[in-house]
């Protein structure tokens, strides 16, 4: 039955599937989520930087998607809408993590495991870690422009701001990143 | 572009592949939430996914393999698996702490072979919500090693690598866990709504705090059970106000029924922070003398689904209700409705004087079938209305171990029904039994909307406390929709923090809106609320003053009543009234006690309980306050303690301290 549905739905575009899913077509929704899971996960990974966290966030996004799909109006490309959904969920997750971190002293083991898992030697990974410390807007702009390789126009669409604002966020982010990474002996 | 290059390495880092298992689960979760949205009546409540407790998810992952298996087969399959999972989890999740659970990432590979199902098939709903007949392909999956059963009771994983036990093992029969041994936490399908601890607020910006009273005690009993089994309770299951209100306190009560309750306010130094004080509000309801009690019309709505077939469930429930019936007056009526598969009336409304008939009906109850909660509730309300006592107590008393998973099951639909019946004068109380499938969120929603209490019963002693000693409080409301609003004086109080009551917060404007529902207080009930306040100018202040603060009051003498700490307002309705009355109490230096040790035993004990609840919630403000201090305060404040509740509290603090590494 799964294969059948796949054949049927494979050709349908995102917009069409999303519209049908929004109207209650369960199979369309299943195809849509299946198709975009890797995308969701990838952006989630950019936001959180650890596989396990990214998987959790991706699942959270999937859950939100189930509730929110009826609200997709088709005005923007589906992926644009989805980006915004992932970034929102990411913001919440980071906030939640920050809250958890306050209890960090109680969880020494946790920290230990964390440090084992993250790939500290990789300079790119270290830079991503720095990106994750930026304020929300700057971090999101960097994630989309560098992580996703999007242009400023597309990024502006997703973030719901103007291109100039995106450029400004990226500029500020770069300024801050340089300051952040200098003590690490990169320059 | 040259500037760009130095950040180009950001692009070079590809994300590692997600695990298949995570992918599958995400897709399942998506469909589940989709189904919730589009056909809310078809499913049980959504299981909230919490980000950090991966150890629980591992087990759920195993359990979730969408099987409907017979218990016997299930038992065979789960044994090796449980051992494996235990071994996996042992590494990091020693005490079921929510965060220390990153270790089972490597658990993915062994599970993978069995979870290769297409997401678009989308059949997997959570355990009990899975369709009743097992399609052939599911049965085939069962032959593979990974699947495990989702019976009515989540299989228990008791201890050690070989400790997996299959099904419905009553905790009371399980070997007593020793504290020095690391215990893996079983996956349990108990559902608790998560919430954030109340933040510190600046009195200048938010001078008013509003909440509804809460006389529930379920959270304490649930945490007690958890501790006795050797786990620290999850922070989300701890509602501090329910801890505090579990214990009876000897607050001064009102003199007559005209004034249904009395508020006693005390300001005392905080034991956990120097520089802050506690604003302690103790409310005591009027104790209705036995002779003037109104007649009661009770309908027992009893869950007799298959999962109730455990010593700590149906048999305990029968004993509990038997005790309750024993305490009833001859003129009261009792009816019994069961729900399992289909709802049925076991006992038509019967006078309490005919005790034998009621006991016989209770004895005949047997567990079996699935849970048709909605139909059961409808039938119970029908009977309650049939023998309605005008001016008396009309109440449905629901006893269950889980939720309502057949029929109309969206929280909202049931909630609406309960609200509507409340309007007609039939209230609802809820008694939770057992563990592993307990849907705390639903119980809370229903009891709060039904003007009732939610209690969790794990032992016969607890049943006695809830149903016999406190029966009058539970059964005879003396005031309803009790709301508390405290206005802090920014001249005296810089910051405040309400301890507990997170799930009972109200909007400021709700206070004067009589249509907004709130908690009720019964005959002789005590309710206690505690604020931690930071006096103005105290070094303990956490929030900086605003440089351009709008609150600088121009008149040099300050605002009116500048010497008051706060102004406490309480609104309530008489049980049969629709409009509320207001009681106000200013809090001044006259309410203040200079040293913590000078406060009464009950005040100090309630503060110790508040401290314990907050410790379990890992509240930041108590980081430097050890279990030893809680023990110290509670020991000196034990008082008479005729039923041993306070002694038991002390033993729980010791358990928690040991489990939490002595902090």
Short mmCIF file of N, CA, C and O in Angstrom, two decimals, chain B residues 526-645:
data_model
loop_
_atom_site.label_atom_id
_atom_site.label_comp_id
_atom_site.label_asym_id
_atom_site.label_seq_id
_atom_site.Cartn_x
_atom_site.Cartn_y
_atom_site.Cartn_z
N UNK B 526 -7.70 22.79 53.93
CA UNK B 526 -6.73 23.88 54.01
C UNK B 526 -6.02 24.01 52.67
O UNK B 526 -5.78 23.02 51.98
N UNK B 527 -5.77 25.25 52.30
CA UNK B 527 -5.05 25.54 51.06
C UNK B 527 -3.95 26.53 51.42
O UNK B 527 -4.18 27.48 52.16
N UNK B 528 -2.77 26.28 50.90
CA UNK B 528 -1.65 27.13 51.26
C UNK B 528 -0.93 27.61 50.01
O UNK B 528 -0.71 26.82 49.09
N UNK B 529 -0.61 28.88 49.98
CA UNK B 529 0.16 29.43 48.86
C UNK B 529 1.32 30.21 49.44
O UNK B 529 1.18 30.89 50.46
N UNK B 530 2.48 30.11 48.81
CA UNK B 530 3.67 30.79 49.33
C UNK B 530 4.32 31.58 48.20
O UNK B 530 4.53 31.07 47.10
N UNK B 531 4.61 32.84 48.48
CA UNK B 531 5.42 33.64 47.56
C UNK B 531 6.79 33.84 48.18
O UNK B 531 6.92 34.00 49.39
N UNK B 532 7.80 33.83 47.35
CA UNK B 532 9.11 34.29 47.81
C UNK B 532 9.21 35.75 47.35
O UNK B 532 9.07 36.05 46.16
N UNK B 533 9.42 36.66 48.30
CA UNK B 533 9.48 38.08 47.92
C UNK B 533 10.85 38.64 48.29
O UNK B 533 11.47 38.22 49.26
N UNK B 534 11.31 39.56 47.47
CA UNK B 534 12.57 40.23 47.74
C UNK B 534 12.24 41.66 48.16
O UNK B 534 11.72 42.43 47.35
N UNK B 535 12.47 42.00 49.42
CA UNK B 535 12.13 43.36 49.85
C UNK B 535 12.97 44.37 49.09
O UNK B 535 14.07 44.08 48.64
N UNK B 536 12.41 45.56 48.93
CA UNK B 536 13.13 46.59 48.18
C UNK B 536 14.45 46.88 48.89
O UNK B 536 14.52 46.96 50.10
N UNK B 537 15.49 47.01 48.10
CA UNK B 537 16.79 47.34 48.66
C UNK B 537 17.57 46.12 49.12
O UNK B 537 18.71 46.23 49.54
N UNK B 538 16.96 44.93 49.03
CA UNK B 538 17.68 43.73 49.46
C UNK B 538 18.74 43.37 48.43
O UNK B 538 18.53 43.49 47.23
N UNK B 539 19.90 42.90 48.88
CA UNK B 539 20.95 42.51 47.93
C UNK B 539 20.56 41.28 47.11
O UNK B 539 21.21 40.97 46.12
N UNK B 540 19.50 40.60 47.51
CA UNK B 540 19.10 39.39 46.80
C UNK B 540 18.34 39.69 45.51
O UNK B 540 17.98 38.78 44.77
N UNK B 541 18.10 40.96 45.24
CA UNK B 541 17.33 41.33 44.05
C UNK B 541 18.00 40.77 42.79
O UNK B 541 19.21 40.90 42.61
N UNK B 542 17.20 40.18 41.91
CA UNK B 542 17.77 39.58 40.70
C UNK B 542 17.59 40.44 39.47
O UNK B 542 18.38 40.40 38.55
N UNK B 543 16.51 41.18 39.45
CA UNK B 543 16.23 42.00 38.28
C UNK B 543 16.70 43.42 38.57
O UNK B 543 16.36 43.98 39.62
N UNK B 544 17.46 44.00 37.66
CA UNK B 544 17.94 45.37 37.89
C UNK B 544 16.79 46.36 37.85
O UNK B 544 15.80 46.15 37.13
N UNK B 545 16.94 47.43 38.59
CA UNK B 545 15.96 48.50 38.49
C UNK B 545 16.03 49.12 37.11
O UNK B 545 17.08 49.15 36.49
N UNK B 546 14.91 49.64 36.66
CA UNK B 546 14.92 50.34 35.38
C UNK B 546 15.52 51.72 35.57
O UNK B 546 15.22 52.41 36.54
N UNK B 547 16.38 52.10 34.66
CA UNK B 547 16.97 53.43 34.75
C UNK B 547 15.89 54.48 34.51
O UNK B 547 15.85 55.51 35.16
N UNK B 548 15.02 54.18 33.55
CA UNK B 548 13.98 55.17 33.26
C UNK B 548 12.65 54.66 33.77
O UNK B 548 11.64 54.73 33.10
N UNK B 549 12.71 54.07 34.92
CA UNK B 549 11.52 53.41 35.45
C UNK B 549 10.34 54.34 35.51
O UNK B 549 10.45 55.48 35.97
N UNK B 550 9.22 53.84 35.04
CA UNK B 550 8.04 54.69 35.02
C UNK B 550 7.40 54.76 36.40
O UNK B 550 6.45 55.46 36.62
N UNK B 551 7.95 54.00 37.30
CA UNK B 551 7.22 53.90 38.57
C UNK B 551 7.70 54.87 39.62
O UNK B 551 7.25 54.85 40.74
N UNK B 552 8.65 55.70 39.28
CA UNK B 552 9.02 56.69 40.28
C UNK B 552 7.81 57.55 40.59
O UNK B 552 7.30 58.25 39.74
N UNK B 553 7.38 57.42 41.79
CA UNK B 553 6.16 58.13 42.15
C UNK B 553 6.55 59.53 42.59
O UNK B 553 7.50 59.71 43.34
N UNK B 554 5.81 60.52 42.09
CA UNK B 554 6.26 61.88 42.32
C UNK B 554 6.09 62.37 43.74
O UNK B 554 6.94 63.07 44.26
N UNK B 555 4.99 61.98 44.37
CA UNK B 555 4.81 62.52 45.71
C UNK B 555 5.85 61.93 46.63
O UNK B 555 6.01 60.71 46.71
N UNK B 556 6.59 62.79 47.29
CA UNK B 556 7.73 62.33 48.07
C UNK B 556 7.32 61.36 49.17
O UNK B 556 8.10 60.49 49.56
N UNK B 557 6.15 61.47 49.63
CA UNK B 557 5.72 60.57 50.70
C UNK B 557 5.45 59.17 50.18
O UNK B 557 5.11 58.28 50.95
N UNK B 558 5.60 58.98 48.87
CA UNK B 558 5.34 57.66 48.31
C UNK B 558 3.86 57.46 48.05
O UNK B 558 3.05 58.37 48.23
N UNK B 559 3.53 56.26 47.64
CA UNK B 559 2.16 55.96 47.31
C UNK B 559 1.35 55.71 48.59
O UNK B 559 1.91 55.55 49.67
N UNK B 560 0.08 55.63 48.41
CA UNK B 560 -0.79 55.38 49.55
C UNK B 560 -0.47 54.01 50.15
O UNK B 560 -0.04 53.10 49.46
N UNK B 561 -0.67 53.87 51.42
CA UNK B 561 -0.45 52.60 52.12
C UNK B 561 0.95 52.06 51.87
O UNK B 561 1.15 50.87 51.65
N UNK B 562 1.91 52.98 51.90
CA UNK B 562 3.26 52.59 51.51
C UNK B 562 3.87 51.56 52.45
O UNK B 562 4.84 50.91 52.10
N UNK B 563 3.32 51.42 53.62
CA UNK B 563 3.93 50.49 54.57
C UNK B 563 3.48 49.05 54.37
O UNK B 563 4.01 48.14 54.99
N UNK B 564 2.50 48.85 53.50
CA UNK B 564 2.03 47.48 53.29
C UNK B 564 2.94 46.73 52.35
O UNK B 564 3.46 47.28 51.38
N UNK B 565 3.14 45.46 52.61
CA UNK B 565 3.89 44.62 51.67
C UNK B 565 3.05 44.35 50.44
O UNK B 565 3.49 44.41 49.31
N UNK B 566 1.83 44.00 50.70
CA UNK B 566 0.98 43.55 49.61
C UNK B 566 -0.48 43.61 50.08
O UNK B 566 -0.76 43.84 51.26
N UNK B 567 -1.36 43.40 49.13
CA UNK B 567 -2.77 43.41 49.42
C UNK B 567 -3.34 42.12 48.84
O UNK B 567 -3.23 41.87 47.63
N UNK B 568 -3.88 41.28 49.71
CA UNK B 568 -4.37 39.98 49.25
C UNK B 568 -5.88 40.05 49.06
O UNK B 568 -6.61 40.43 49.97
N UNK B 569 -6.33 39.69 47.87
CA UNK B 569 -7.77 39.69 47.60
C UNK B 569 -8.19 38.27 47.25
O UNK B 569 -7.52 37.58 46.49
N UNK B 570 -9.28 37.84 47.82
CA UNK B 570 -9.78 36.50 47.53
C UNK B 570 -11.22 36.61 47.08
O UNK B 570 -12.04 37.26 47.74
N UNK B 571 -11.52 36.02 45.96
CA UNK B 571 -12.89 35.99 45.47
C UNK B 571 -13.42 34.57 45.57
O UNK B 571 -12.69 33.62 45.31
N UNK B 572 -14.65 34.42 45.92
CA UNK B 572 -15.22 33.08 45.98
C UNK B 572 -16.72 33.18 45.74
O UNK B 572 -17.31 34.25 45.81
N UNK B 573 -17.31 32.04 45.44
CA UNK B 573 -18.76 31.97 45.32
C UNK B 573 -19.25 30.94 46.32
O UNK B 573 -18.59 29.93 46.55
N UNK B 574 -20.43 31.17 46.86
CA UNK B 574 -21.08 30.11 47.64
C UNK B 574 -21.36 28.96 46.67
O UNK B 574 -21.49 29.18 45.47
N UNK B 575 -21.42 27.71 47.18
CA UNK B 575 -21.54 26.57 46.27
C UNK B 575 -22.69 26.69 45.27
O UNK B 575 -22.59 26.18 44.16
N UNK B 576 -23.76 27.35 45.66
CA UNK B 576 -24.91 27.41 44.76
C UNK B 576 -25.08 28.79 44.14
O UNK B 576 -26.10 29.07 43.52
N UNK B 577 -24.10 29.69 44.30
CA UNK B 577 -24.27 31.06 43.82
C UNK B 577 -23.55 31.25 42.49
O UNK B 577 -22.66 30.50 42.12
N UNK B 578 -23.97 32.29 41.77
CA UNK B 578 -23.32 32.59 40.50
C UNK B 578 -22.47 33.86 40.57
O UNK B 578 -21.69 34.14 39.69
N UNK B 579 -22.72 34.66 41.61
CA UNK B 579 -21.92 35.87 41.72
C UNK B 579 -20.95 35.72 42.88
O UNK B 579 -21.23 35.05 43.87
N UNK B 580 -19.79 36.34 42.72
CA UNK B 580 -18.73 36.11 43.69
C UNK B 580 -18.76 37.17 44.79
O UNK B 580 -19.32 38.24 44.64
N UNK B 581 -18.11 36.83 45.88
CA UNK B 581 -17.89 37.77 46.98
C UNK B 581 -16.41 37.99 47.12
O UNK B 581 -15.61 37.17 46.69
N UNK B 582 -16.05 39.09 47.78
CA UNK B 582 -14.65 39.46 47.88
C UNK B 582 -14.22 39.57 49.33
O UNK B 582 -14.94 40.13 50.16
N UNK B 583 -13.07 39.03 49.65
CA UNK B 583 -12.47 39.20 50.97
C UNK B 583 -11.10 39.83 50.74
O UNK B 583 -10.37 39.40 49.85
N UNK B 584 -10.75 40.85 51.50
CA UNK B 584 -9.43 41.44 51.30
C UNK B 584 -8.66 41.49 52.61
O UNK B 584 -9.24 41.60 53.68
N UNK B 585 -7.35 41.39 52.51
CA UNK B 585 -6.47 41.46 53.68
C UNK B 585 -5.21 42.22 53.30
O UNK B 585 -4.49 41.77 52.41
N UNK B 586 -4.94 43.34 53.94
CA UNK B 586 -3.64 43.97 53.70
C UNK B 586 -2.56 43.22 54.46
O UNK B 586 -2.81 42.66 55.54
N UNK B 587 -1.36 43.16 53.90
CA UNK B 587 -0.24 42.49 54.57
C UNK B 587 0.72 43.57 55.05
O UNK B 587 1.29 44.29 54.24
N UNK B 588 0.86 43.68 56.34
CA UNK B 588 1.69 44.74 56.90
C UNK B 588 2.75 44.14 57.81
O UNK B 588 2.88 42.92 57.93
N UNK B 589 3.49 45.04 58.46
CA UNK B 589 4.52 44.58 59.38
C UNK B 589 3.92 43.74 60.51
O UNK B 589 4.60 42.93 61.13
N UNK B 590 2.62 43.94 60.77
CA UNK B 590 1.98 43.17 61.84
C UNK B 590 1.95 41.68 61.51
O UNK B 590 1.85 40.84 62.40
N UNK B 591 2.00 41.34 60.22
CA UNK B 591 1.98 39.94 59.82
C UNK B 591 3.37 39.32 59.86
O UNK B 591 3.53 38.13 59.59
N UNK B 592 4.37 40.17 60.14
CA UNK B 592 5.73 39.71 59.94
C UNK B 592 6.30 39.00 61.18
O UNK B 592 6.05 39.40 62.31
N UNK B 593 7.08 37.97 60.90
CA UNK B 593 7.78 37.26 61.97
C UNK B 593 9.26 37.46 61.73
O UNK B 593 9.75 37.28 60.60
N UNK B 594 10.00 37.86 62.77
CA UNK B 594 11.39 38.25 62.59
C UNK B 594 12.32 37.12 62.21
O UNK B 594 13.18 37.26 61.34
N UNK B 595 12.16 35.97 62.83
CA UNK B 595 13.09 34.87 62.57
C UNK B 595 12.30 33.66 62.08
O UNK B 595 11.19 33.40 62.52
N UNK B 596 12.89 32.92 61.17
CA UNK B 596 12.21 31.77 60.60
C UNK B 596 11.79 30.79 61.69
O UNK B 596 10.68 30.25 61.67
N UNK B 597 12.66 30.59 62.65
CA UNK B 597 12.37 29.60 63.69
C UNK B 597 11.22 30.00 64.61
O UNK B 597 10.70 29.17 65.35
N UNK B 598 10.84 31.29 64.54
CA UNK B 598 9.72 31.71 65.37
C UNK B 598 8.37 31.42 64.74
O UNK B 598 7.33 31.56 65.39
N UNK B 599 8.38 31.05 63.48
CA UNK B 599 7.11 30.76 62.82
C UNK B 599 6.52 29.49 63.41
O UNK B 599 7.22 28.67 64.01
N UNK B 600 5.20 29.32 63.23
CA UNK B 600 4.55 28.15 63.81
C UNK B 600 5.04 26.88 63.12
O UNK B 600 5.58 26.90 62.02
N UNK B 601 4.86 25.75 63.79
CA UNK B 601 5.29 24.47 63.23
C UNK B 601 4.69 24.24 61.85
O UNK B 601 5.36 23.79 60.94
N UNK B 602 3.40 24.54 61.72
CA UNK B 602 2.74 24.27 60.45
C UNK B 602 3.30 25.13 59.33
O UNK B 602 3.46 24.68 58.20
N UNK B 603 3.57 26.39 59.65
CA UNK B 603 4.15 27.27 58.63
C UNK B 603 5.51 26.73 58.21
O UNK B 603 5.82 26.60 57.03
N UNK B 604 6.33 26.37 59.20
CA UNK B 604 7.66 25.89 58.86
C UNK B 604 7.59 24.57 58.09
O UNK B 604 8.34 24.35 57.15
N UNK B 605 6.66 23.70 58.49
CA UNK B 605 6.56 22.43 57.77
C UNK B 605 6.14 22.66 56.32
O UNK B 605 6.69 22.07 55.39
N UNK B 606 5.16 23.55 56.12
CA UNK B 606 4.71 23.79 54.75
C UNK B 606 5.84 24.38 53.92
O UNK B 606 5.96 24.10 52.72
N UNK B 607 6.69 25.19 54.55
CA UNK B 607 7.83 25.75 53.81
C UNK B 607 8.83 24.64 53.47
O UNK B 607 9.39 24.61 52.36
N UNK B 608 9.02 23.70 54.38
CA UNK B 608 9.92 22.58 54.08
C UNK B 608 9.38 21.77 52.90
O UNK B 608 10.14 21.37 52.01
N UNK B 609 8.06 21.56 52.87
CA UNK B 609 7.47 20.82 51.76
C UNK B 609 7.64 21.59 50.46
O UNK B 609 7.99 21.03 49.42
N UNK B 610 7.43 22.91 50.54
CA UNK B 610 7.61 23.74 49.35
C UNK B 610 9.06 23.63 48.87
O UNK B 610 9.33 23.54 47.67
N UNK B 611 9.98 23.62 49.83
CA UNK B 611 11.39 23.51 49.46
C UNK B 611 11.66 22.18 48.77
O UNK B 611 12.36 22.11 47.76
N UNK B 612 11.07 21.12 49.28
CA UNK B 612 11.28 19.78 48.72
C UNK B 612 10.75 19.71 47.28
O UNK B 612 11.43 19.24 46.37
N UNK B 613 9.52 20.20 47.10
CA UNK B 613 8.94 20.19 45.75
C UNK B 613 9.81 20.96 44.78
O UNK B 613 10.04 20.53 43.65
N UNK B 614 10.30 22.08 45.23
CA UNK B 614 11.13 22.90 44.33
C UNK B 614 12.47 22.24 44.05
O UNK B 614 13.00 22.36 42.95
N UNK B 615 13.01 21.54 45.04
CA UNK B 615 14.24 20.80 44.80
C UNK B 615 14.02 19.77 43.68
O UNK B 615 14.83 19.62 42.79
N UNK B 616 12.90 19.06 43.79
CA UNK B 616 12.63 18.03 42.80
C UNK B 616 12.40 18.64 41.42
O UNK B 616 12.65 18.01 40.41
N UNK B 617 11.91 19.86 41.41
CA UNK B 617 11.73 20.55 40.13
C UNK B 617 13.01 21.22 39.68
O UNK B 617 13.05 21.86 38.64
N UNK B 618 14.04 21.11 40.49
CA UNK B 618 15.33 21.72 40.18
C UNK B 618 15.19 23.22 40.01
O UNK B 618 15.72 23.82 39.09
N UNK B 619 14.43 23.82 40.89
CA UNK B 619 14.24 25.25 40.83
C UNK B 619 15.55 25.96 41.18
O UNK B 619 16.19 25.63 42.17
N UNK B 620 15.89 26.92 40.36
CA UNK B 620 17.17 27.61 40.47
C UNK B 620 17.39 28.23 41.85
O UNK B 620 18.48 28.16 42.41
N UNK B 621 16.35 28.83 42.39
CA UNK B 621 16.52 29.56 43.64
C UNK B 621 16.94 28.66 44.80
O UNK B 621 17.40 29.15 45.82
N UNK B 622 16.75 27.35 44.65
CA UNK B 622 17.08 26.47 45.76
C UNK B 622 18.39 25.72 45.55
O UNK B 622 18.67 24.74 46.24
N UNK B 623 19.17 26.21 44.59
CA UNK B 623 20.40 25.49 44.25
C UNK B 623 21.29 25.29 45.49
O UNK B 623 21.91 24.26 45.67
N UNK B 624 21.32 26.29 46.36
CA UNK B 624 22.22 26.19 47.50
C UNK B 624 21.57 25.65 48.76
O UNK B 624 22.09 25.80 49.86
N UNK B 625 20.39 25.06 48.61
CA UNK B 625 19.60 24.64 49.75
C UNK B 625 19.51 23.12 49.72
O UNK B 625 18.89 22.56 48.82
N UNK B 626 20.16 22.46 50.67
CA UNK B 626 20.27 21.01 50.57
C UNK B 626 19.10 20.26 51.19
O UNK B 626 18.30 20.82 51.94
N UNK B 627 19.02 18.99 50.86
CA UNK B 627 17.99 18.13 51.45
C UNK B 627 18.15 18.07 52.97
O UNK B 627 17.19 17.90 53.71
N UNK B 628 19.41 18.21 53.42
CA UNK B 628 19.63 18.14 54.86
C UNK B 628 18.91 19.27 55.59
O UNK B 628 18.38 19.08 56.67
N UNK B 629 18.85 20.47 54.94
CA UNK B 629 18.15 21.58 55.56
C UNK B 629 16.64 21.31 55.59
O UNK B 629 15.95 21.63 56.56
N UNK B 630 16.15 20.71 54.52
CA UNK B 630 14.71 20.39 54.49
C UNK B 630 14.40 19.43 55.64
O UNK B 630 13.43 19.60 56.37
N UNK B 631 15.24 18.40 55.76
CA UNK B 631 15.04 17.42 56.83
C UNK B 631 15.05 18.11 58.19
O UNK B 631 14.20 17.85 59.05
N UNK B 632 15.99 19.03 58.35
CA UNK B 632 16.14 19.72 59.62
C UNK B 632 14.87 20.51 59.97
O UNK B 632 14.33 20.39 61.07
N UNK B 633 14.39 21.27 58.99
CA UNK B 633 13.20 22.08 59.24
C UNK B 633 12.00 21.18 59.52
O UNK B 633 11.25 21.36 60.48
N UNK B 634 11.82 20.17 58.66
CA UNK B 634 10.64 19.32 58.80
C UNK B 634 10.68 18.53 60.10
O UNK B 634 9.64 18.28 60.72
N UNK B 635 11.87 18.14 60.53
CA UNK B 635 11.97 17.37 61.78
C UNK B 635 11.51 18.20 62.97
O UNK B 635 10.74 17.73 63.82
N UNK B 636 11.97 19.45 63.02
CA UNK B 636 11.59 20.27 64.17
C UNK B 636 10.14 20.71 64.07
O UNK B 636 9.57 21.16 65.06
N UNK B 637 9.54 20.62 62.89
CA UNK B 637 8.17 21.11 62.73
C UNK B 637 7.18 19.96 62.64
O UNK B 637 6.05 20.15 62.20
N UNK B 638 7.58 18.78 63.07
CA UNK B 638 6.72 17.61 62.86
C UNK B 638 5.42 17.66 63.63
O UNK B 638 4.39 17.19 63.15
N UNK B 639 5.48 18.19 64.83
CA UNK B 639 4.25 18.34 65.60
C UNK B 639 3.63 16.99 65.95
O UNK B 639 4.32 15.99 66.04
N UNK B 640 2.31 16.96 66.09
CA UNK B 640 1.66 15.74 66.56
C UNK B 640 1.67 14.64 65.50
O UNK B 640 1.96 13.49 65.79
N UNK B 641 1.32 14.98 64.27
CA UNK B 641 1.39 14.05 63.15
C UNK B 641 0.64 12.74 63.42
O UNK B 641 1.23 11.65 63.34
N UNK B 642 -0.67 12.81 63.71
CA UNK B 642 -1.38 11.60 64.13
C UNK B 642 -1.41 10.51 63.07
O UNK B 642 -1.44 9.32 63.40
N UNK B 643 -1.38 10.86 61.78
CA UNK B 643 -1.48 9.81 60.77
C UNK B 643 -0.13 9.46 60.16
O UNK B 643 -0.05 8.66 59.24
N UNK B 644 0.92 10.12 60.65
CA UNK B 644 2.25 9.76 60.16
C UNK B 644 2.61 10.34 58.81
O UNK B 644 3.59 9.92 58.20
N UNK B 645 1.82 11.30 58.31
CA UNK B 645 2.14 11.87 56.99
C UNK B 645 3.48 12.57 57.01
O UNK B 645 4.23 12.54 56.04
#
